[in-house]
Amino acid sequence: MHRRPSEPTPTSPGRPLVTARPDGERLARPWEPLGRALLDYLDGDLEAAPVVSIDGGLRHRFPAAELFRAEGLPPAEELALDLARGRVLDAGAGAGAHALLLEAQGLEVVALDLSPLAAEVMRRRGLRDVRCGDLLALRGETFDTILLLMNGAGLAGDLAGLEPFLERCRRLLRPAGCLLVDSSDLRTTSDPNELAILTERLRRGRYFGEVIFRMEYRDLVGEPFPWLFVDARTL
């Protein structure tokens, strides 16, 4: 994955959950606020929701319940699961909503997530093969299907990283394997503040779907990290 020097780099599962900066602020790894919220939701806090900050100043709550898909799957995700076959890698598996459904259908599933706490959630929910780590670090394994759902194209980080990221996914696929990926076109928003941020990104020469996120939950403040929302034509 190619990143600009000024952007944050992915964290590895072996790093401590919280790091200290010179200014005294203690930062969790990028996904740990969400992982903690998922764990709290599993333990009965149905209102658990990290706050997501987006470069440009927007902030919103992201209910952990969304990753459990407690109200069912969107139609596009139902279609993706219908297309999944063979040995499946669910990358960025979160709370394991998709992996659990595929295992129930008798498929072999590897559920992978960067967050150790998300991995704990999936193990407690009964998934058989849960891994904590980065898709780009997988070696010596191949799959018939790779799932990158819930805006999974974002794992590429930025537009420059998208093609190398997809190429790495291709190398993990068996002959005639299938990559199932989704994303969002941020230009479909009607919010004037969001549209103003997209315009400013374009003015600075950035692709409008390149976002810097930061998550906060309770006493955890996560490191910022890049995420990509790619429109269908570009993808």
Coordinates of C-alpha atoms in Angstrom, one line a residue:
M1 CA 0.0 0.0 0.0
H2 CA 1.5 3.3 -1.0
R3 CA 1.0 6.3 1.3
R4 CA 2.1 9.8 1.4
P5 CA 4.8 10.4 4.0
S6 CA 2.5 12.7 5.9
E7 CA -0.2 10.1 6.4
P8 CA -0.4 7.6 9.3
T9 CA 0.7 4.1 8.6
P10 CA -1.2 0.9 9.6
T11 CA -0.6 -0.5 13.0
S12 CA 0.4 -4.1 13.7
P13 CA -1.4 -6.4 16.2
G14 CA 1.8 -6.6 18.3
R15 CA 1.9 -2.9 19.2
P16 CA 0.5 -1.8 22.6
L17 CA -3.1 -0.7 22.6
V18 CA -2.2 2.8 23.8
T19 CA 0.8 4.9 23.0
A20 CA 2.0 8.2 24.5
R21 CA 2.9 11.2 22.4
P22 CA 5.4 13.9 23.5
D23 CA 2.6 16.3 24.3
G24 CA 1.3 13.8 26.8
E25 CA -1.8 12.8 24.9
R26 CA -2.3 9.0 25.0
L27 CA -3.5 7.6 21.7
A28 CA -5.1 4.2 21.2
R29 CA -4.4 2.2 18.0
P30 CA -6.8 3.5 15.3
W31 CA -9.5 0.8 15.6
E32 CA -9.4 0.2 19.3
P33 CA -12.2 2.7 20.2
L34 CA -14.5 0.8 17.8
G35 CA -13.3 -2.6 19.1
R36 CA -14.0 -1.5 22.7
A37 CA -17.5 -0.4 21.7
L38 CA -18.2 -3.7 20.0
L39 CA -17.1 -5.5 23.2
D40 CA -19.4 -3.3 25.3
Y41 CA -22.3 -3.9 22.9
L42 CA -21.7 -7.7 23.2
D43 CA -21.7 -7.3 27.0
G44 CA -25.1 -5.6 26.9
D45 CA -24.5 -1.9 26.3
L46 CA -26.8 -1.5 23.3
E47 CA -26.1 2.2 23.1
A48 CA -22.3 1.8 22.6
A49 CA -21.1 4.1 19.9
P50 CA -17.7 5.6 19.2
V51 CA -17.5 9.2 17.9
V52 CA -15.9 9.4 14.5
S53 CA -14.1 12.6 13.5
I54 CA -13.5 13.4 9.9
D55 CA -10.9 15.8 8.5
G56 CA -12.8 19.0 7.7
G57 CA -14.4 19.1 11.2
L58 CA -17.4 16.8 11.0
R59 CA -18.1 14.5 13.9
H60 CA -20.8 11.8 14.3
R61 CA -21.7 8.8 16.4
F62 CA -21.2 5.4 14.9
P63 CA -23.5 2.8 16.7
A64 CA -21.7 -0.4 17.4
A65 CA -25.0 -2.1 16.6
E66 CA -24.5 -1.4 12.9
L67 CA -21.6 -3.8 12.7
F68 CA -23.7 -6.6 14.3
R69 CA -26.3 -6.0 11.6
A70 CA -29.0 -6.6 14.3
E71 CA -31.7 -5.3 11.9
G72 CA -30.6 -7.5 9.0
L73 CA -28.3 -7.0 6.0
P74 CA -28.6 -4.4 3.3
P75 CA -29.6 -5.9 -0.1
A76 CA -26.1 -5.5 -1.5
E77 CA -24.5 -7.5 1.3
E78 CA -27.2 -10.2 0.9
L79 CA -26.2 -10.5 -2.7
A80 CA -22.5 -10.6 -1.8
L81 CA -23.0 -13.5 0.6
D82 CA -25.0 -15.3 -2.0
L83 CA -22.0 -15.1 -4.3
A84 CA -19.5 -16.3 -1.7
R85 CA -18.2 -19.8 -2.2
G86 CA -15.4 -22.1 -1.1
R87 CA -12.9 -20.9 1.4
V88 CA -13.7 -17.3 2.4
L89 CA -11.6 -14.5 3.8
D90 CA -13.7 -11.9 5.6
A91 CA -11.3 -9.0 5.8
G92 CA -12.2 -6.2 8.3
A93 CA -14.7 -8.6 9.8
G94 CA -15.6 -6.4 12.7
A95 CA -18.2 -8.2 14.9
G96 CA -18.4 -11.1 12.5
A97 CA -21.9 -10.5 11.1
H98 CA -21.0 -11.8 7.6
A99 CA -18.7 -14.6 8.7
L100 CA -21.2 -16.1 11.1
L101 CA -23.8 -16.3 8.3
L102 CA -21.4 -17.9 5.9
E103 CA -20.2 -20.5 8.6
A104 CA -23.9 -21.3 9.2
Q105 CA -24.1 -22.2 5.5
G106 CA -21.2 -24.6 5.9
L107 CA -18.5 -22.5 4.3
E108 CA -14.9 -22.4 5.7
V109 CA -14.3 -18.8 6.8
V110 CA -11.3 -16.9 8.1
A111 CA -12.5 -13.8 9.9
L112 CA -9.7 -11.2 10.0
D113 CA -9.6 -7.8 11.7
L114 CA -7.0 -5.3 12.8
S115 CA -8.5 -4.9 16.2
P116 CA -7.7 -7.4 19.0
L117 CA -10.9 -6.5 20.7
A118 CA -13.0 -7.1 17.6
A119 CA -11.3 -10.5 17.3
E120 CA -12.2 -11.2 20.9
V121 CA -15.9 -10.3 20.1
M122 CA -15.9 -12.7 17.1
R123 CA -14.3 -15.6 19.1
R124 CA -16.9 -15.1 21.8
R125 CA -19.7 -15.2 19.2
G126 CA -18.4 -18.6 18.2
L127 CA -16.5 -18.1 15.0
R128 CA -14.0 -21.0 14.4
D129 CA -11.1 -19.2 12.7
V130 CA -10.5 -15.7 13.9
R131 CA -7.3 -13.8 13.1
C132 CA -6.0 -10.4 14.3
G133 CA -3.9 -8.8 11.7
D134 CA -3.6 -7.0 8.3
L135 CA -4.8 -8.5 5.1
L136 CA -1.6 -7.3 3.4
A137 CA 0.5 -9.4 5.8
L138 CA -1.1 -12.7 4.9
R139 CA 1.3 -15.2 3.4
G140 CA 1.0 -18.8 2.3
E141 CA -2.8 -19.0 2.1
T142 CA -5.3 -18.7 -0.7
F143 CA -9.0 -18.2 -0.9
D144 CA -11.9 -18.8 -3.2
T145 CA -13.7 -15.6 -2.0
I146 CA -12.5 -12.4 -0.3
L147 CA -15.1 -10.3 1.3
L148 CA -14.4 -6.5 1.7
L149 CA -17.8 -5.3 2.8
M150 CA -19.1 -2.3 4.8
N151 CA -17.1 0.1 2.6
G152 CA -14.2 -2.4 2.6
A153 CA -12.4 -0.7 -0.3
G154 CA -11.4 1.8 2.4
L155 CA -8.6 -0.5 3.5
A156 CA -6.6 0.7 0.6
G157 CA -6.2 4.0 2.5
D158 CA -6.1 6.3 -0.5
L159 CA -6.5 6.3 -4.3
A160 CA -2.8 5.7 -5.0
G161 CA -3.0 2.6 -2.8
L162 CA -6.1 1.1 -4.4
E163 CA -4.5 -0.6 -7.3
P164 CA -1.7 -2.2 -5.3
F165 CA -4.2 -3.2 -2.6
L166 CA -6.4 -4.9 -5.2
E167 CA -3.4 -6.6 -6.7
R168 CA -2.5 -8.0 -3.3
C169 CA -6.0 -9.3 -2.9
R170 CA -5.7 -11.0 -6.4
R171 CA -2.6 -12.8 -5.3
L172 CA -4.6 -14.3 -2.3
L173 CA -7.3 -15.6 -4.6
R174 CA -7.3 -19.1 -6.1
P175 CA -7.9 -19.5 -9.9
A176 CA -11.4 -18.2 -10.7
G177 CA -11.6 -16.8 -7.2
C178 CA -13.9 -13.9 -6.4
L179 CA -13.3 -10.5 -4.7
L180 CA -16.5 -9.0 -3.4
V181 CA -16.0 -5.3 -2.4
D182 CA -18.2 -2.3 -1.8
S183 CA -17.7 1.4 -1.3
S184 CA -19.6 4.7 -1.4
D185 CA -19.7 7.8 -3.6
L186 CA -19.5 10.7 -1.1
R187 CA -20.9 13.1 -3.7
T188 CA -24.4 11.7 -3.2
T189 CA -24.7 13.6 0.1
S190 CA -27.1 16.5 0.3
D191 CA -25.4 17.9 3.4
P192 CA -23.9 21.3 2.5
N193 CA -21.1 21.0 5.1
E194 CA -20.1 17.6 3.7
L195 CA -20.2 19.0 0.1
A196 CA -18.0 21.9 1.2
I197 CA -15.4 19.5 2.5
L198 CA -15.5 17.5 -0.7
T199 CA -15.0 20.7 -2.7
E200 CA -12.0 21.7 -0.5
R201 CA -10.4 18.4 -1.0
L202 CA -10.6 18.7 -4.8
R203 CA -9.3 22.3 -4.6
R204 CA -6.2 20.9 -2.8
G205 CA -5.7 18.3 -5.5
R206 CA -7.0 15.4 -3.4
Y207 CA -9.4 12.8 -4.6
F208 CA -12.7 13.7 -2.9
G209 CA -13.1 10.2 -1.4
E210 CA -9.8 10.3 0.6
V211 CA -10.7 10.8 4.2
I212 CA -8.8 10.9 7.5
F213 CA -10.7 9.4 10.3
R214 CA -10.3 9.4 14.0
M215 CA -12.3 7.5 16.6
E216 CA -13.0 8.2 20.2
Y217 CA -14.9 6.1 22.7
R218 CA -15.0 6.7 26.5
D219 CA -11.4 7.2 27.6
L220 CA -9.9 6.0 24.3
V221 CA -8.8 8.4 21.6
G222 CA -7.5 6.6 18.5
E223 CA -4.7 7.6 16.2
P224 CA -5.9 9.1 12.9
F225 CA -6.0 6.8 9.9
P226 CA -6.7 7.2 6.2
W227 CA -9.7 5.6 4.6
L228 CA -10.9 5.6 1.0
F229 CA -14.4 6.0 -0.4
V230 CA -14.3 5.3 -4.1
D231 CA -17.0 6.0 -6.6
A232 CA -18.1 3.2 -8.8
R233 CA -16.7 4.6 -12.1
T234 CA -13.2 5.0 -10.5
L235 CA -13.4 1.6 -8.9

